[in-house]
Coordinates of C-alpha atoms in Angstrom, one line a residue:
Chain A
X179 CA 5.2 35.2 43.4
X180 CA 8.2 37.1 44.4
X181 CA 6.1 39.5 46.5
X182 CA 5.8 36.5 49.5
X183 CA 8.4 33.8 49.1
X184 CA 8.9 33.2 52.4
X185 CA 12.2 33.9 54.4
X186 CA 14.8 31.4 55.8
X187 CA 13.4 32.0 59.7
X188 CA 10.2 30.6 58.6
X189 CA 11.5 27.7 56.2
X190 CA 13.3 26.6 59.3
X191 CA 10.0 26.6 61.6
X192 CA 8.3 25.1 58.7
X193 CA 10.6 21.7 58.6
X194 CA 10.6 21.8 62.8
X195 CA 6.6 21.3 61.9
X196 CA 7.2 18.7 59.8
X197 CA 9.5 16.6 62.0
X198 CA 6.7 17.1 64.5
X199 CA 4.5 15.6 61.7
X200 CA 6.7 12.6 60.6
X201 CA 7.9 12.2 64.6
X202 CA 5.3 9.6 66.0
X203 CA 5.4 7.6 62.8
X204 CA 9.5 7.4 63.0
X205 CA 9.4 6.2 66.3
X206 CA 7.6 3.1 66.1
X207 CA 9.7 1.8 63.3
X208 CA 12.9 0.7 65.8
X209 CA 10.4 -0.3 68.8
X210 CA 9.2 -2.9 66.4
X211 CA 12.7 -4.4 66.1
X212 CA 13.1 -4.5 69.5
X213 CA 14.1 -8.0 71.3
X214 CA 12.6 -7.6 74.1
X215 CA 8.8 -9.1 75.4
X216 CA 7.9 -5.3 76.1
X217 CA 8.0 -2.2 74.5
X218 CA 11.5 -0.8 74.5
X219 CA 14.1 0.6 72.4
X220 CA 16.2 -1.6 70.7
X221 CA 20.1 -1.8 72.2
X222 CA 21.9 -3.9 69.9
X223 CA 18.9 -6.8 70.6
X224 CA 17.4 -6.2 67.5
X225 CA 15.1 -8.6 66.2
X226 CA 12.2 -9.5 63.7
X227 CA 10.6 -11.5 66.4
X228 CA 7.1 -9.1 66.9
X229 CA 7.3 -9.8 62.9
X230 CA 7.1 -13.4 63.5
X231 CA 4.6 -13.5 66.2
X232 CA 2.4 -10.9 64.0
X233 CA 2.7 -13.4 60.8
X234 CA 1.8 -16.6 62.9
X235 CA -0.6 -15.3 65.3
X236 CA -4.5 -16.6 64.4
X237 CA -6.2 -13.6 66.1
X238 CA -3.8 -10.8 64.5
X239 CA -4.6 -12.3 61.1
X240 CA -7.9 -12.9 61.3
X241 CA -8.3 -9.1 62.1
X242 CA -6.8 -8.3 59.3
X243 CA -9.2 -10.8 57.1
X244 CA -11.9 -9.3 58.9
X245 CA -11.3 -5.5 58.2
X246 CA -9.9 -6.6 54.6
X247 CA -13.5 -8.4 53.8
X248 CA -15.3 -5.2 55.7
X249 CA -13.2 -2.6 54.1
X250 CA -13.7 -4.3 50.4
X251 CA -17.6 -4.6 51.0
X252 CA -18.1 -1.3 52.5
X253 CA -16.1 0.2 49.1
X254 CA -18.2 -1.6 47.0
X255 CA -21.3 -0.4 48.4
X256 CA -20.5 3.2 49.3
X257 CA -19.0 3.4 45.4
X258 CA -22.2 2.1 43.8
X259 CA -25.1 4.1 46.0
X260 CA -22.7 7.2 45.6
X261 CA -22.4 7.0 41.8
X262 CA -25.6 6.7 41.2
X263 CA -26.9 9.1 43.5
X264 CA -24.6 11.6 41.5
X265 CA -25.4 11.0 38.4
X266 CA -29.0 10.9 39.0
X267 CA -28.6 14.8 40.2
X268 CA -26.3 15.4 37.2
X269 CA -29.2 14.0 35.1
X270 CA -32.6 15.0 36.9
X271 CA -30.8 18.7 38.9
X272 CA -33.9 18.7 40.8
X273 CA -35.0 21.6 42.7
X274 CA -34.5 19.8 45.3
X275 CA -30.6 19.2 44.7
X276 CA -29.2 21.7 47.9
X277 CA -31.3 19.7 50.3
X278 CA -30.4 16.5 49.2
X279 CA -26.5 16.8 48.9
X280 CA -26.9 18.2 51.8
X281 CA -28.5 15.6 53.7
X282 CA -26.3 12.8 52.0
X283 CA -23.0 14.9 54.0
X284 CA -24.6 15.1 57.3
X285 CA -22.7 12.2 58.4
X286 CA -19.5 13.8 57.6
X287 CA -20.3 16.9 60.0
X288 CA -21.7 15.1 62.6
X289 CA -19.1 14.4 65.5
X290 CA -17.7 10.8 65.2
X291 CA -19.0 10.5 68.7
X292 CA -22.6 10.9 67.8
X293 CA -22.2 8.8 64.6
X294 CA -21.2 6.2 66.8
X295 CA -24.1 6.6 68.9
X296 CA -26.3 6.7 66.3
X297 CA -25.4 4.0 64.6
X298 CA -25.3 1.8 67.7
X299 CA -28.7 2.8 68.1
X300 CA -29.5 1.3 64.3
X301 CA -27.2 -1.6 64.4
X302 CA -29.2 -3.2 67.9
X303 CA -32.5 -2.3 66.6
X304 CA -32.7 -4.3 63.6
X305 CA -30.3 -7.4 65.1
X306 CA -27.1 -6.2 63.1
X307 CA -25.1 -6.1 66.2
X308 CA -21.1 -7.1 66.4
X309 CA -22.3 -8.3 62.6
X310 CA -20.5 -8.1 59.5
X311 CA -23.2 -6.5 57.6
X312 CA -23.8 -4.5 60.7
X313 CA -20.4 -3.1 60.6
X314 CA -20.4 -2.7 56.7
X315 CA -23.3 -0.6 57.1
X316 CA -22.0 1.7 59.7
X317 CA -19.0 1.7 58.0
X318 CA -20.6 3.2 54.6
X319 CA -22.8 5.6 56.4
X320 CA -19.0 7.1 57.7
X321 CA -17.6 6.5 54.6
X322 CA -20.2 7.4 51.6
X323 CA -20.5 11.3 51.8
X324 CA -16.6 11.3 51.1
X325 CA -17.7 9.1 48.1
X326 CA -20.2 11.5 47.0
X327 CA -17.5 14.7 47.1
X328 CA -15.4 12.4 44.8
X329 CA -17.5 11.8 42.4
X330 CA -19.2 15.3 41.9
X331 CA -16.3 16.6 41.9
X332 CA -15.4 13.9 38.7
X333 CA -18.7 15.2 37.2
X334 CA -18.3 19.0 37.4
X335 CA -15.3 18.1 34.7
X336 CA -18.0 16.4 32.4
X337 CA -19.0 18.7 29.7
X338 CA -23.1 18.3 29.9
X339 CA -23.2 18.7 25.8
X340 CA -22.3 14.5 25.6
X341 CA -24.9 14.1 27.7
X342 CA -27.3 15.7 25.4
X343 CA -25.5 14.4 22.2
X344 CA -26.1 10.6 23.6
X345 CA -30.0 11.5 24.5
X346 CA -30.8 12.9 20.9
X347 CA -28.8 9.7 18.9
X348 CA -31.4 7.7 21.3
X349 CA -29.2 6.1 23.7
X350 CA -31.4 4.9 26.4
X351 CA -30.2 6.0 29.8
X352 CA -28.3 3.2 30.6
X353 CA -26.6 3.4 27.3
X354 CA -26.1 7.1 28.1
X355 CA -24.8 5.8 31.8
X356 CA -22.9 3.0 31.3
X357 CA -21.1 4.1 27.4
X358 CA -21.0 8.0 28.1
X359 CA -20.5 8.9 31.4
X360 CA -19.1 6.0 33.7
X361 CA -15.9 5.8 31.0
X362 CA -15.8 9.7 32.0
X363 CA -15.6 9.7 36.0
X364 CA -13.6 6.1 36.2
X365 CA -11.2 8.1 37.4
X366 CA -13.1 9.9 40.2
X367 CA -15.1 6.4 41.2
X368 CA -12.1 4.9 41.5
X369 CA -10.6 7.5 43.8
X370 CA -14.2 7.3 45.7
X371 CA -13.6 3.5 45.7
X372 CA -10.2 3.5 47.4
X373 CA -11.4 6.6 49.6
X374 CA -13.5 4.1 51.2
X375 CA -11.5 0.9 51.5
X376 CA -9.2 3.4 53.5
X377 CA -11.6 5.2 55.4
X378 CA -13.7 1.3 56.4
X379 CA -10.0 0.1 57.1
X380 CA -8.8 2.5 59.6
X381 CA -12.4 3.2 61.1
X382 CA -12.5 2.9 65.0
X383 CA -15.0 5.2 66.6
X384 CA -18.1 3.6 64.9
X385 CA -16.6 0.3 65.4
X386 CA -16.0 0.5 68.8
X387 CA -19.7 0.6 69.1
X388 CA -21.3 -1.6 67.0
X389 CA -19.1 -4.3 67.6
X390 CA -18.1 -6.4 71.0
X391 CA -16.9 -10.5 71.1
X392 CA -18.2 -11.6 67.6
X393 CA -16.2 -8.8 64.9
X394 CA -12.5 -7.7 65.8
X395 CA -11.6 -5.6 63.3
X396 CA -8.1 -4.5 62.7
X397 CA -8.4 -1.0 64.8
X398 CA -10.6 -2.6 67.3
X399 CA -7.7 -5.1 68.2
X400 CA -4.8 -2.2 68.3
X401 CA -7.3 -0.1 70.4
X402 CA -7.6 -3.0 72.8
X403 CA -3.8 -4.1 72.7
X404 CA -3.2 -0.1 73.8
X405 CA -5.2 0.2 76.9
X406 CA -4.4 -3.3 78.5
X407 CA -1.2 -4.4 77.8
X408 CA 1.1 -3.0 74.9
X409 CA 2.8 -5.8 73.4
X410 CA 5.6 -4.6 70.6
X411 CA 3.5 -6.9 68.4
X412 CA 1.1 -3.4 68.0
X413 CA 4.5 -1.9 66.9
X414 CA 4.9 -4.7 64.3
X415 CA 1.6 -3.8 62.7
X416 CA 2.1 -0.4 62.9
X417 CA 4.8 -0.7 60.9
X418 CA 3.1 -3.1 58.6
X419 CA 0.2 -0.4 58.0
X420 CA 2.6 2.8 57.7
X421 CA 4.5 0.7 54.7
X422 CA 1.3 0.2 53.3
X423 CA -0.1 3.7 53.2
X424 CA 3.5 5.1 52.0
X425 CA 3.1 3.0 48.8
X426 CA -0.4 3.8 48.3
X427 CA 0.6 7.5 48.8
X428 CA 3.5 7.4 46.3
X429 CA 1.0 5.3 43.5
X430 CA -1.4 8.0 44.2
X431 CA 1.3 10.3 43.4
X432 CA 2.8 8.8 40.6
X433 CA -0.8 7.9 38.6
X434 CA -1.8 11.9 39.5
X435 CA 1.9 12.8 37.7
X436 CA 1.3 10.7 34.7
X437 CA -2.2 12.0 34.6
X438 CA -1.5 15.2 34.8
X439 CA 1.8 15.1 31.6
X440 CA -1.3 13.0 29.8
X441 CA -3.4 16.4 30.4
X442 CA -6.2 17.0 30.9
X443 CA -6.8 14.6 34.1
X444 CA -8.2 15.6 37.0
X445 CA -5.8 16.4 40.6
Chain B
X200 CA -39.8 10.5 28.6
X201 CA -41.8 10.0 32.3
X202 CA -39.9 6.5 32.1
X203 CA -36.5 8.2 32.1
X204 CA -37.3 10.3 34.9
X205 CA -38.9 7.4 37.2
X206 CA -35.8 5.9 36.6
X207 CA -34.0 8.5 37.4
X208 CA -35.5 9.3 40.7
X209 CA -36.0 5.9 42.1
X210 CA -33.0 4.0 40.9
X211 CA -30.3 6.4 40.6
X212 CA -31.3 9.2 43.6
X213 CA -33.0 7.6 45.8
X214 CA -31.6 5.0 47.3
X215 CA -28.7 6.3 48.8
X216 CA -31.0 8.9 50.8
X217 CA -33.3 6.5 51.7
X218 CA -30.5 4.1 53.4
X219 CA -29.6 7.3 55.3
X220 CA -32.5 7.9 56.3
X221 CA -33.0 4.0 57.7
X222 CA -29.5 4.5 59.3
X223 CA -28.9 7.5 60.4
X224 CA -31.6 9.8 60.6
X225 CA -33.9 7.6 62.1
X226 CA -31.5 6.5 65.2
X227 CA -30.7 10.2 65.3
X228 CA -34.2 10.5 66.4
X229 CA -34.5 7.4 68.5
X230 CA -31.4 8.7 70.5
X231 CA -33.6 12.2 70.8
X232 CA -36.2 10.1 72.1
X233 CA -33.8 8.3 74.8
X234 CA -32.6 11.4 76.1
X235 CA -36.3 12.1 77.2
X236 CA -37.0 8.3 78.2
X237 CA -34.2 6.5 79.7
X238 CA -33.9 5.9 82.6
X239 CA -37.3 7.4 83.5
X240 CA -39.6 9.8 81.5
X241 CA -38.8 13.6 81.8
X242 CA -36.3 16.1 81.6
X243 CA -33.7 14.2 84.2
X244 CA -30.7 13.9 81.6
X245 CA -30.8 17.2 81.3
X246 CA -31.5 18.4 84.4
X247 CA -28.5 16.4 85.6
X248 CA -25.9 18.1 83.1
X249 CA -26.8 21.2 83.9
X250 CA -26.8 21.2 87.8
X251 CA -24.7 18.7 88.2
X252 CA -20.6 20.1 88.9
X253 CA -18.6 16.9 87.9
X254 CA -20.2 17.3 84.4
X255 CA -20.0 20.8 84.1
X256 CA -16.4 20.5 84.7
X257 CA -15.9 17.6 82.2
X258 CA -17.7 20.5 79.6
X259 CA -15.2 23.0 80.6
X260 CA -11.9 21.5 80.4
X261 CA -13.5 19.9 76.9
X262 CA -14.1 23.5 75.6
X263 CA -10.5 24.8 77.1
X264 CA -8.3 21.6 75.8
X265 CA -10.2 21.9 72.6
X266 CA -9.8 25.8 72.1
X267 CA -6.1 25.6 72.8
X268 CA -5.5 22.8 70.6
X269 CA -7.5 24.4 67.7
X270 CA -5.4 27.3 68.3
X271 CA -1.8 25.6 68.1
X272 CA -3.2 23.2 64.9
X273 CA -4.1 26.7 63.0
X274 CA -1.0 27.9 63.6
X275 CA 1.0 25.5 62.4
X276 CA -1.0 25.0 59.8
X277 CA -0.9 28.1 58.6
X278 CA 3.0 28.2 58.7
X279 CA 2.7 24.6 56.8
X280 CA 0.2 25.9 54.0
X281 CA 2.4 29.2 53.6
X282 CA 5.2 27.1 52.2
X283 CA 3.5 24.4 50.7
X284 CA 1.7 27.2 48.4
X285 CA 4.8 29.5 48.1
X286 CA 7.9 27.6 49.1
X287 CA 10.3 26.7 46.0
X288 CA 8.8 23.8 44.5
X289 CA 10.7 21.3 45.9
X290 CA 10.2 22.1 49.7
X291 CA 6.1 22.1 47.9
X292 CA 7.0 18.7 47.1
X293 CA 8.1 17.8 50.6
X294 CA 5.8 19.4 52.2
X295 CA 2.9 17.6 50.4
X296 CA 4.1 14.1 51.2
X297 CA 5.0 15.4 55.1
X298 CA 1.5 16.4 55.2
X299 CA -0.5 13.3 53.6
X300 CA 1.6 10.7 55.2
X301 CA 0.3 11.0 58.6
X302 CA -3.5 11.9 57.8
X303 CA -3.5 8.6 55.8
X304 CA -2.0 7.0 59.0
X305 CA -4.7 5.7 61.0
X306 CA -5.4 7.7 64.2
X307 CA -4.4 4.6 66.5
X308 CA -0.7 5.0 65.3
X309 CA -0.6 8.2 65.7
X310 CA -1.4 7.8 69.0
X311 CA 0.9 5.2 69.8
X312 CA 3.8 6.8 68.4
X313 CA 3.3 9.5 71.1
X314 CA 2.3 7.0 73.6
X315 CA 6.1 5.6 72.8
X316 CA 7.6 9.2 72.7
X317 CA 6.0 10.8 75.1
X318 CA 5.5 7.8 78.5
X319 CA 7.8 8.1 81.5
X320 CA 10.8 5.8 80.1
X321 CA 10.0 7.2 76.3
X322 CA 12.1 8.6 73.8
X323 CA 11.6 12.4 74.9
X324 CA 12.2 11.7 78.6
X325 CA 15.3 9.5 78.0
X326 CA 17.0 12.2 75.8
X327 CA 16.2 14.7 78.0
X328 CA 17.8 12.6 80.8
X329 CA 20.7 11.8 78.8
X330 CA 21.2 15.2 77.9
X331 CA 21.6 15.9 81.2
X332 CA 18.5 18.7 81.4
X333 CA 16.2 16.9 83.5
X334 CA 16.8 14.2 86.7
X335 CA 13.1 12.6 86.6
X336 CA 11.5 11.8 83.7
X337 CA 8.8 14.7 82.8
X338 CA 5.3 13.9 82.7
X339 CA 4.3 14.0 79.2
X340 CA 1.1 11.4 79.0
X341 CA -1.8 10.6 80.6
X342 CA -2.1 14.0 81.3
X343 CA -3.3 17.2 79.2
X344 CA 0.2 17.8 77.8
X345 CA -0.2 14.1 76.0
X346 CA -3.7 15.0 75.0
X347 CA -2.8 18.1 73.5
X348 CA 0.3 17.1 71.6
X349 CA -1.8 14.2 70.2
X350 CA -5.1 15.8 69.0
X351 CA -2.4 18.8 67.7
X352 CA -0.8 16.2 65.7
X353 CA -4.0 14.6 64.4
X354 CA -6.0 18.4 63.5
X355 CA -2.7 20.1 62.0
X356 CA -3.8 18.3 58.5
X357 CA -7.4 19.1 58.7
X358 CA -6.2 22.8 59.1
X359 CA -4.0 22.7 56.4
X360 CA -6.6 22.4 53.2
X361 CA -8.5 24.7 54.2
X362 CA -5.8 27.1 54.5
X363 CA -3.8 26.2 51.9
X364 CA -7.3 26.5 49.2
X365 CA -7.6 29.9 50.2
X366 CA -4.1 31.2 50.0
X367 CA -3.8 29.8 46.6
X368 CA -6.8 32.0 45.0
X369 CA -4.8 34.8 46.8
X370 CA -3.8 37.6 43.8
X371 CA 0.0 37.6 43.7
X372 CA -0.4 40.7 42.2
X373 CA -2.0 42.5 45.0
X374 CA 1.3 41.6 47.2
X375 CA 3.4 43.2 44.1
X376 CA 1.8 46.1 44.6
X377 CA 2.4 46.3 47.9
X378 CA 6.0 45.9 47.6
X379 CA 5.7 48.4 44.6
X380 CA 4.2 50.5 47.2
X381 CA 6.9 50.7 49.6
X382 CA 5.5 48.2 52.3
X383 CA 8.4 46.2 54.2
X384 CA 7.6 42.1 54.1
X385 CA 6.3 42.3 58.1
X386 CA 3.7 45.0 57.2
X387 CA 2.7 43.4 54.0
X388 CA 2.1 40.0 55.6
X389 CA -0.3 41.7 58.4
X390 CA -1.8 44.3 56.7
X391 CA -2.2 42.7 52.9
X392 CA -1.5 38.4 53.1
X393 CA -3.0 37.7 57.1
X394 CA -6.2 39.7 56.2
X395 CA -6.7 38.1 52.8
X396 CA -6.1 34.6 54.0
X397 CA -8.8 35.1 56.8
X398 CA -11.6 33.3 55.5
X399 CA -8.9 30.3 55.4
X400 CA -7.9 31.2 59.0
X401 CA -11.6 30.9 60.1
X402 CA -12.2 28.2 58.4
X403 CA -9.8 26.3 59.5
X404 CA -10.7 27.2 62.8
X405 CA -14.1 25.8 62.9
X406 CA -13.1 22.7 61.5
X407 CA -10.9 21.8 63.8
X408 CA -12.8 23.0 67.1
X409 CA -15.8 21.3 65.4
X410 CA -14.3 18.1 65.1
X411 CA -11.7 18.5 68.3
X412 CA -15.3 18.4 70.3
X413 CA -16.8 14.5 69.1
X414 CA -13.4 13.2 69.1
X415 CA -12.2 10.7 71.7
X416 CA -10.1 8.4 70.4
X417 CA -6.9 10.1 70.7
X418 CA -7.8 11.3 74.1
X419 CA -8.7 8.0 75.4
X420 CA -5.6 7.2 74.4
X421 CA -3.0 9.6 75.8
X422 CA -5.4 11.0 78.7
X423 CA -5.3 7.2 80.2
X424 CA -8.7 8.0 81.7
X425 CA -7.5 11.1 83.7
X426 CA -8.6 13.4 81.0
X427 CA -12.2 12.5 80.2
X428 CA -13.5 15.4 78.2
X429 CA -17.0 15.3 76.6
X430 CA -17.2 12.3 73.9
X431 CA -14.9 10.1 76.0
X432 CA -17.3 10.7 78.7
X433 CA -20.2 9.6 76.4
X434 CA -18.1 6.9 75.4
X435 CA -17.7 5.6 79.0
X436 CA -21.6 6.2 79.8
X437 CA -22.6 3.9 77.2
X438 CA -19.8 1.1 77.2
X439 CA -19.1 0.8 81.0
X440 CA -21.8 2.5 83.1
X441 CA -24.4 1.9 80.5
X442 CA -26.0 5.0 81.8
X443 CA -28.1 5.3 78.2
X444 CA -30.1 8.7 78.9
X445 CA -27.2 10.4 79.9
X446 CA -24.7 9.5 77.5
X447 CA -27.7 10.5 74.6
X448 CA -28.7 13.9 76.7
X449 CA -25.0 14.9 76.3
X450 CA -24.7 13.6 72.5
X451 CA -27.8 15.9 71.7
X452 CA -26.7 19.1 73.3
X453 CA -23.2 18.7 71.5
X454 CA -24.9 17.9 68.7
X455 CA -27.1 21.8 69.0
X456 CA -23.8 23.2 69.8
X457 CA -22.1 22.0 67.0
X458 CA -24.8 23.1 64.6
X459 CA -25.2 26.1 66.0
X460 CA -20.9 26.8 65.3
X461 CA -21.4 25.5 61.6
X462 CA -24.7 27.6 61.2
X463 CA -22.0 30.5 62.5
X464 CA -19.0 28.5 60.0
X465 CA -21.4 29.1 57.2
X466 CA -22.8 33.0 58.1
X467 CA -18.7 34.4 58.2
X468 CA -17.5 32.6 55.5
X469 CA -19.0 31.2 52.1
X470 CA -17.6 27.8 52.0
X471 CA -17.5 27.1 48.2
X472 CA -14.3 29.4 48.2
X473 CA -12.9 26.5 50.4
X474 CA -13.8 23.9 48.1
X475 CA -12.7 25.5 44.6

């Protein structure tokens, strides 16, 4: 690699990018320690205060039931219609199989906008409306081609002969499915499973339209508290979800690691 | 034998299709359909955005906000991936986490963190002040400055993969030669590394103009309604004006222009080099 390991010049730029990365984050942290009623800078006043009034207030912690129960839902769902779309393509590699990857994606190149639209279109005309299973829906639609990427990917590392080996001892294909191939890809469905608890948790475009008084998600009430009034509580919660994502980032990190000394595992 | 394959098709493929279909694909059509019917049967919607100036300029500053921050997120992208696929493997290290932290961050902090940076008695403005360099505080939000720093900060990531897939398949061998050959490290990064990362560069490109167009959150956010550009705009037809026809008019002609880029996306570059 000696022919392009980049110069000193460049290193330098490269860590002013990544301040400009980490910068937004870092600033919320002391705003949320704040002891003041409004959003400030903390001046020796610090305080756990927007802490306390996060932990005791109803409608903060019933957002965060709601988007927990939503996001838990909408993983289960997207998970099971995802693996068993891909397996059935693994099995059956239809003719057909370009067309109908393809179509499953679509939701992930359409502009959130028009997913929101169209979904808002689907949710009033069959009653699901600022619903849970309206939102869990919409949510999977957003959430399930990311699912299906997983999991192909987990099968492309399958080598097709067990297939064939459990089809000619007789295994029946739900033998073949659930004894062959699901202890093969637990890895990839559970990195499709947590793909969409993330991607249901944090989802606000499609939310902001197929919900109004009834379901307050998480994102839904941050959105609100940022256009009318911004309390320090948001900074509270921010904080609250950054700590959460760190750890999930470093597990991720350390599970890949282990995997990866194990051999054999997939990145 | 014929039982295997029923069960194949209609338990394991088709239902996720089908629910797509239900969900998505026929609403899709349904918002077609109100383009044409609401408020009144005809061709009004669309007659309205393209004769009518306020619209035509909400279209233009989209496609200029959007091009310039596509422009800066490649850029530092590319800088980003450079390192994180040649830097010693520590600075690799930091730049992965750098990188995944934030796009794992939902899109509402990230927006507030600016808001709290970049508003009149924010971080930037007090340091600034404090520092002596300005007397009144800059404006940095609610204004295009706060909308590009923002959707910069959201698209760098979504720049990065690609970029950082392609330079990886990149033959370190070919930019041995090049040095074997005598070429100084400025000519053989734009003669020999720039032209091999294109596809990367393109890319990288697309995506983020792509998605830059259908994304209003962070613009809602740090515009403060001053800088309504093409999906807030929907946004606002359907949740305040509940102007129906227009707000589905507009979705459908981003949606053609969108296709039409990733029919382009898909022409110039073949994307399974992005996804190896």
């Amino acid at each position: 690699m000696q022919g392009q390991s980049p110069g000193r010049t460049s290193a330098t730029f490269a860590y002013l990018a990544m301040l400009f990365l980490l910068l937004p984050l870092a600033a919320v942290v002391p705003v949320s320690f704040t002891g003041r009623r409004f959003l400030s800078m903390p001046e020796g006043d610090w305080s756990l205060r927007h802490y306390q009034a996060l932990a005791t207030s109803p409608e903060w912690l019933g957002s965060i039931g709601t988007s927990f129960t939503i996001a838990v839902a909408c993983a289960i769902v997207s998970t099971i219609l995802a693996t068993l779309f891909s397996l059935g393509i693994w099995y059956r590699r239809p003719g057909l199989t370009p067309v109908l990857v393809g179509f499953v994606l679509l939701p992930m190149a359409v502009p959130p906008i028009i997913s929101a639209l169209v979904l808002y279109f689907f949710a009033t005309s069959i009653d699901l409306y600022d619903t849970v299973p309206g939102v869990v829906i919409a949510h999977v639609v957003v959430a399930v081609p990311y699912a299906v990427v997983t999991i192909l990917v987990a099968l492309t590392q399958v080598d097709r002969r067990i297939e064939l080996a459990a089809r000619n001892l007789g295994a029946s294909i739900w033998q073949t499915t659930f004894l062959v191939l699901l202890p093969n890809i637990k890895l990839g469905i559970a990195s499709a499973a947590f793909l969409s608890f993330i991607l249901s948790w944090e989802e606000i475009a499609v939310t902001l339209f197929v919900t109004s008084f009834e379901i307050i998600t998480l994102p839904r009430r941050i959105w609100s508290g940022l256009r009318d009034n911004i309390d320090p509580v948001i900074a509270a919660v921010s904080v609250f979800l950054i700590a959460i994502t760190v750890t999930a980032i470093v597990i991720r990190m350390i599970v890949q690691a282990r995997q990866g000394r194990a051999g054999g595992g997939q990145t | 034998m014929s039982k295997r394959r029923i069960i194949e098709w209609c338990v394991f493929i088709a239902p996720l299709p089908l629910l797509l279909v239900a969900a998505y694909l026929l609403p899709l059509l349904g918002i077609f359909r109100w383009s044409f019917t609401s408020p009144t049967p005809g061709f009004g919607n669309y007659t309205q955005i393209f004769t009518d100036p306020a619209i035509h300029g909400i279209l233009l500053r989209s496609l200029r906000i959007c091009l310039v921050v596509t422009v800066i997120s490649v850029m530092l992208a590319y800088l980003i991936a450079y390192h994180w696929v040649f830097g010693p493997p520590w600075r690799q290290r930091i730049i992965e986490i750098c990188v995944l932290i934030p796009f794992w961050i939902s899109v509402l902090i990230r927006a507030f963190g600016w808001l709290i940076i970049l508003r009149p008695r924010g971080l930037m403005n007090e340091w600034l002040m404090s520092a002596g360099l300005i007397g009144e505080p800059l404006a940095l939000v609610r204004n295009e400055v706060g909308v590009v720093i923002g959707m910069v900060h959201f698209m760098v990531p979504f720049a990065i993969f690609p970029l950082v897939a392609v330079m990886r398949q990149i033959d370190p061998r070919v930019m041995a030669a090049a040095r074997g050959l005598g070429a100084g490290p400025i000519r053989r990064f734009f003669e020999v590394f720039l032209p091999l990362s294109m596809p990367g560069v393109v890319g990288a490109f697309f995506i983020v103009f792509i998605f830059a167009l259908g994304f209003f959150i962070t613009p809602a956010i740090l515009g403060g309604g001053r800088v309504v550009m093409i999906a807030e705009y929907v946004f606002l037809q359907m949740s305040q004006t509940a102007n129906w026809g227009l707000g589905a008019a507009l979705s459908v002609v981003l949606l053609i222009f969108v296709s039409i880029m990733m029919w382009v996306l898909l022409k110039v570059i073949r994307v399974e080099r992005l996804v190896r």
